Short mmCIF file of C-alpha atoms in Angstrom, two decimals:
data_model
loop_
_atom_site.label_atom_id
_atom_site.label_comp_id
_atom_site.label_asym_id
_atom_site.label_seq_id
_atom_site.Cartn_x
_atom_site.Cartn_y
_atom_site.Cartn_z
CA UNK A 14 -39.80 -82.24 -2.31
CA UNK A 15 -36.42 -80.99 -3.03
CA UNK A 16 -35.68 -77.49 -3.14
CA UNK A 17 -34.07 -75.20 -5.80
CA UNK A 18 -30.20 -76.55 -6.60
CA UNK A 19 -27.66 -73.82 -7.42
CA UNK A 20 -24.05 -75.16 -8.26
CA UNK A 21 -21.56 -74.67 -7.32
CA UNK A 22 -22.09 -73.09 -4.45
CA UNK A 23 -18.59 -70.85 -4.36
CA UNK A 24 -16.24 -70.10 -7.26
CA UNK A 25 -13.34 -67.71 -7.96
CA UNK A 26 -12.31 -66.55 -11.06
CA UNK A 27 -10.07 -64.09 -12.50
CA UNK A 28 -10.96 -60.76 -14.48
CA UNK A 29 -11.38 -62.13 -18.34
CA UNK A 30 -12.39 -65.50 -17.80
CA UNK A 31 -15.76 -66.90 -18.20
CA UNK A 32 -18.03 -68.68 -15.44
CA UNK A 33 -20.97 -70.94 -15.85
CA UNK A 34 -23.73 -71.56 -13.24
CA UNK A 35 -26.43 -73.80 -13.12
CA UNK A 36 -29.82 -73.72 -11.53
CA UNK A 37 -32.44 -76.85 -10.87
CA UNK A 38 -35.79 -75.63 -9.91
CA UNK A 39 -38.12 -77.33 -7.87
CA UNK A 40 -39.91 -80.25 -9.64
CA UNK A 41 -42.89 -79.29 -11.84
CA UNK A 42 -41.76 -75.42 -12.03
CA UNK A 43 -41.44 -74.06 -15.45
CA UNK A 44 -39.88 -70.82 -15.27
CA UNK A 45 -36.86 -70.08 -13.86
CA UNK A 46 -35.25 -66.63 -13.18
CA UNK A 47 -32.19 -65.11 -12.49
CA UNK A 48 -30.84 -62.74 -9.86
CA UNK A 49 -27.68 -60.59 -9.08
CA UNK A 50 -27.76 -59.81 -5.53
CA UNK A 51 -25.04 -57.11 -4.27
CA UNK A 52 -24.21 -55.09 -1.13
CA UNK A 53 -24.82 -51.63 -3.01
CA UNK A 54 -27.38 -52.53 -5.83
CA UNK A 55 -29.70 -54.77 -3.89
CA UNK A 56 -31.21 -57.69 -6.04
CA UNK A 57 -31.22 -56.91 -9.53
CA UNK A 58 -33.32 -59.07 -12.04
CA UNK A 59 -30.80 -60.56 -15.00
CA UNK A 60 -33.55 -62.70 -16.85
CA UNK A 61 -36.26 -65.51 -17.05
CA UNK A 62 -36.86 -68.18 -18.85
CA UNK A 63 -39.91 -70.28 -19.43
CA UNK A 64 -40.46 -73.26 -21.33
CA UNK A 65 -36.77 -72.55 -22.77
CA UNK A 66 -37.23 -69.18 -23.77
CA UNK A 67 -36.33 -66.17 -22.56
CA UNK A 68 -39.51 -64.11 -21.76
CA UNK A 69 -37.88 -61.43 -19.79
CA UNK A 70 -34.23 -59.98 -19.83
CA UNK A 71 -33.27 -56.81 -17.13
CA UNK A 72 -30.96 -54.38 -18.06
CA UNK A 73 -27.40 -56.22 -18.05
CA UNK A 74 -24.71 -56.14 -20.82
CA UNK A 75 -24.76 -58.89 -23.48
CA UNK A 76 -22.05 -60.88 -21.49
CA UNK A 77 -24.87 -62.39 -19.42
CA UNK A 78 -26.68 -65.04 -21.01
CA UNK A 79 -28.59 -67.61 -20.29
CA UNK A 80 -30.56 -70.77 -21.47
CA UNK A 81 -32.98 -73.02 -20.25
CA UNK A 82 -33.25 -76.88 -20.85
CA UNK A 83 -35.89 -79.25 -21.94
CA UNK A 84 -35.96 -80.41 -18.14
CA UNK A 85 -36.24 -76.73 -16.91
CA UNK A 86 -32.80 -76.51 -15.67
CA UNK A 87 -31.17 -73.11 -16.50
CA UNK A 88 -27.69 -72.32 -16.71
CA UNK A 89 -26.52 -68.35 -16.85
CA UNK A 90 -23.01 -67.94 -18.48
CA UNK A 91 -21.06 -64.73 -17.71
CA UNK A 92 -18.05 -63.93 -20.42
CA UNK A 93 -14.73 -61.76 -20.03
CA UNK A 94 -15.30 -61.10 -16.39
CA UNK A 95 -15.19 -57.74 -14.14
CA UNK A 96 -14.36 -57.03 -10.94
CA UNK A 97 -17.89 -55.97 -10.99
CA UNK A 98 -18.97 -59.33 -11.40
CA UNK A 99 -18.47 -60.22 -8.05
CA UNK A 100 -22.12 -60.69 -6.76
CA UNK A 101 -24.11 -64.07 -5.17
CA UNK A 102 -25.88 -64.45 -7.98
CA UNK A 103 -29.74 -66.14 -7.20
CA UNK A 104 -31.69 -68.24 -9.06
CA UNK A 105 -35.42 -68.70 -8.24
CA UNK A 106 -38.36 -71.08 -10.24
CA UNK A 107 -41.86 -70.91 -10.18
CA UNK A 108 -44.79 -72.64 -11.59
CA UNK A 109 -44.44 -69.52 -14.03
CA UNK A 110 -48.18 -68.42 -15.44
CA UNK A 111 -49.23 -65.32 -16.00
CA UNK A 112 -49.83 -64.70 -12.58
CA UNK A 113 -48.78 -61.67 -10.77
CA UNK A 114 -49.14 -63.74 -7.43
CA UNK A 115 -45.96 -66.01 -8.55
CA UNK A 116 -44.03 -67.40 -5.54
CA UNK A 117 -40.69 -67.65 -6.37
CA UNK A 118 -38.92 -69.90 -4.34
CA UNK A 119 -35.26 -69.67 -4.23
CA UNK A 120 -31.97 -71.22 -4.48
CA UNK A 121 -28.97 -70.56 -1.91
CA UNK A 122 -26.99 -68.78 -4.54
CA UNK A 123 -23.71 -69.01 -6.18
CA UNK A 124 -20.66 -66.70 -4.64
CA UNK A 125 -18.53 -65.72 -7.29
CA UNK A 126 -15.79 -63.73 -6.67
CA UNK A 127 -13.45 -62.16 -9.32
CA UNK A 128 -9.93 -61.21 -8.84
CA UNK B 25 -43.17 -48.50 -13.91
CA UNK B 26 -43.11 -50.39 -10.43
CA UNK B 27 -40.99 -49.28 -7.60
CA UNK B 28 -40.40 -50.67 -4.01
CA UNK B 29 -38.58 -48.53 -0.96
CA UNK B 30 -37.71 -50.14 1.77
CA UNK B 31 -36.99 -47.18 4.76
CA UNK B 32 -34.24 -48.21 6.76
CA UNK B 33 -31.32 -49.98 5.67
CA UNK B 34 -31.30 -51.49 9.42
CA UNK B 35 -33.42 -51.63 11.97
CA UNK B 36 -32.57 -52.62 15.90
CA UNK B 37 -34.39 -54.00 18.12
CA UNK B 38 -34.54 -56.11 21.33
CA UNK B 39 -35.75 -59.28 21.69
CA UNK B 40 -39.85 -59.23 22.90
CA UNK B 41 -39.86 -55.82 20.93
CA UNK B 42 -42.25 -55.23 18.51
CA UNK B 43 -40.80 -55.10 15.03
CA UNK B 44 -41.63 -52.64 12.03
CA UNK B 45 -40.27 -52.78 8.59
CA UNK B 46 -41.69 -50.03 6.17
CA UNK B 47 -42.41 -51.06 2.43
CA UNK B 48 -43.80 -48.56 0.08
CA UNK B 49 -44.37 -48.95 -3.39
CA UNK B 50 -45.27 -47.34 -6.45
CA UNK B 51 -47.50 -49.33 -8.63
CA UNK B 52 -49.67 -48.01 -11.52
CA UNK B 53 -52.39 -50.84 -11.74
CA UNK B 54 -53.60 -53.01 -8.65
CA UNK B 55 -50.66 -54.82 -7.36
CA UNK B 56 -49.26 -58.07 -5.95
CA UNK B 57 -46.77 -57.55 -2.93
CA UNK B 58 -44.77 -59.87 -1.10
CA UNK B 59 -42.26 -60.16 1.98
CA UNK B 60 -39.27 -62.38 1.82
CA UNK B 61 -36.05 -63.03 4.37
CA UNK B 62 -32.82 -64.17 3.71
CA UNK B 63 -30.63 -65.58 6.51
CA UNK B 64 -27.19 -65.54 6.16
CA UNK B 65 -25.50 -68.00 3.26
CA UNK B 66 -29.17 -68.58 2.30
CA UNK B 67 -31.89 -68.01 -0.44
CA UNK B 68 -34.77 -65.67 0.09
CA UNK B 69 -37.93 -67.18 0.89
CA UNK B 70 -40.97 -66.25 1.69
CA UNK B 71 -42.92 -64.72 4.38
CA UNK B 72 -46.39 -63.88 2.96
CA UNK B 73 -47.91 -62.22 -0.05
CA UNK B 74 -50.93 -59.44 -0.81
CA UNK B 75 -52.82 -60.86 -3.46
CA UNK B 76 -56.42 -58.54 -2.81
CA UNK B 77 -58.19 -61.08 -0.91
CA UNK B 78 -57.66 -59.26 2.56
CA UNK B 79 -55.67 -56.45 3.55
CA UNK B 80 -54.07 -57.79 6.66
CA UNK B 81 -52.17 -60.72 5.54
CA UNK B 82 -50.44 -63.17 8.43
CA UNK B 83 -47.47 -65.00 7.00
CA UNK B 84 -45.13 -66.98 8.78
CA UNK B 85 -43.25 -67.21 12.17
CA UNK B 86 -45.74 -64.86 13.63
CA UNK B 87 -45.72 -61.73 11.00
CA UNK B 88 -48.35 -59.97 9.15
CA UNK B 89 -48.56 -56.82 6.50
CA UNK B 90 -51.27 -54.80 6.28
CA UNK B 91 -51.74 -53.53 2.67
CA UNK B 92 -52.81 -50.15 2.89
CA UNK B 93 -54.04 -48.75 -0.43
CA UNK B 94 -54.48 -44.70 0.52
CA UNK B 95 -50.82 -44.46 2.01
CA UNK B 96 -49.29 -47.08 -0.86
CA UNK B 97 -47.50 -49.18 2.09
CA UNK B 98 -46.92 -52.89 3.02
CA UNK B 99 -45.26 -52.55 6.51
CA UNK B 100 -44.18 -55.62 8.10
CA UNK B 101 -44.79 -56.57 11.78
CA UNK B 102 -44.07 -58.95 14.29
CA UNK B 103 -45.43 -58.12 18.20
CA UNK B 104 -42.33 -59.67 19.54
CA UNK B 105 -38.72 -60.24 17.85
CA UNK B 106 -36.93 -63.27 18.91
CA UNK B 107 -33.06 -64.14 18.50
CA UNK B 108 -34.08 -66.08 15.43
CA UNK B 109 -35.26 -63.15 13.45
CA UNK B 110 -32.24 -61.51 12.70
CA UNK B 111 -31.95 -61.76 8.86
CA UNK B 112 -32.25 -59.44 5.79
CA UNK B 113 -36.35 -58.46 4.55
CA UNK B 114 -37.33 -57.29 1.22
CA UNK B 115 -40.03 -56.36 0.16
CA UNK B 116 -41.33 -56.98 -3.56
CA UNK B 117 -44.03 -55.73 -5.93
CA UNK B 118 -45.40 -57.48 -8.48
CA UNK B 119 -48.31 -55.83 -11.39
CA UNK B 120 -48.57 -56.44 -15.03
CA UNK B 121 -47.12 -53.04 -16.05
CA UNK B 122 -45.22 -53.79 -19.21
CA UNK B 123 -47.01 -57.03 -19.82
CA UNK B 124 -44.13 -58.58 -17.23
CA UNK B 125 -45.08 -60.14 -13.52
CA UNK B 126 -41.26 -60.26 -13.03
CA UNK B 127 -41.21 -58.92 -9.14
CA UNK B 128 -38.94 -55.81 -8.24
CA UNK B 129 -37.41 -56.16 -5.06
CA UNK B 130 -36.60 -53.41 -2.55
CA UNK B 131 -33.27 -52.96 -1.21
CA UNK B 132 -33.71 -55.29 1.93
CA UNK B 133 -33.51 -53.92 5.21
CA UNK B 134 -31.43 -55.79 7.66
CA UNK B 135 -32.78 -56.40 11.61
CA UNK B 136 -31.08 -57.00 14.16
CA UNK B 137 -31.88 -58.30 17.52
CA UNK B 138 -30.34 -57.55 20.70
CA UNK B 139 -30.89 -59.72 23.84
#
């Protein structure tokens, strides 16, 4: 079955602008979460949703949202962008019960890169 | 809270060596633990998961953890590295502290293989 779908796969922006990414999990999976994965802070958890809500949220600034669609693809908007910002960002779904053995199987990530 | 360090931000070794990548966590209730690799331009996905049913757990492409509950570790193994191997490991832990099975990832450590 097909895998998880992150577009697009590369993007550049410029500080101040606004980016929008979009995540289809694998077929079936209800939650989907989202990741920012950099060279000095590792992966760091942004959010998860589930059944279009949000049921978990990291520690980010309010300029990363997200939202989740009747279909269970997620998009994750990121307003007035930082240098900062630059990051592959990673989205992963899973089935999504309340199961501490959760697989998450992920997507190859979108590169953004802020100028 | 939950907590994963991964020792070693690289680790080298040649190919038909035996490979080691150290995974401690800190985890307040019984918890879930998982290996995943990224190759380069990729996803994560993953290589095996602890989920109390046995304590040495074989994944795939030849490694295995052993979940050791006195010395709160999950070190990966493989007896012999090949070419192939050569990607970035994390480790993750995943318990129901804070009502939230969200995993927290370790800081990935990368290997590299020399022929």
């Amino acid at each position: 079955k097909a895998g998880v779908t992150q577009t697009p796969r590369y993007l550049i922006k410029t500080r101040g602008q606004q980016v929008t990414l979009s995540c289809s999990p694998i077929s079936g999976h209800r939650s989907v979460s989202w990741y920012q994965q950099t060279p000095g802070q590792g992966l760091q958890f942004l959010f998860e949703y589930f059944s279009e809500t949000q049921r978990n949220k990291g520690n980010f600034p309010g300029r990363f949202s997200g939202r989740q669609f009747s279909n269970s693809r997620s998009e994750m908007n990121v307003s007035t962008l930082e240098l900062g910002d630059s990051a592959l960002y990673l989205c992963a779904s899973s089935l999504g019960g309340a199961l501490g053995a959760n697989v998450l199987t992920f997507g190859a990530g979108s590169r953004l890169t802020v100028l | 809270a939950q907590s994963v360090t991964q020792l070693g931000s690289h680790v080298s070794v040649s190919e038909g060596a035996l490979v080691l990548l150290r995974c401690n966590y800190s985890s307040s209730v019984p918890p879930y633990l998982f290996w995943y690799v990224q190759y380069p331009n990729q996803g994560l996905q993953l290589l095996l998961k602890y989920t109390s049913a046995a304590t040495l757990v074989k994944g795939i492409n030849g490694f295995e953890a052993e979940f050791k509950k006195s010395e709160t570790s999950f070190h990966l193994t493989k007896p012999s590295a090949h070419m192939r191997d050569a990607a970035e490991y994390f480790c993750a832990v995943s318990d129901q502290a804070g009502g939230s099975y969200i995993p927290t990832f370790g800081r990935g450590t990368s290997l590299i293989v020399h022929p």
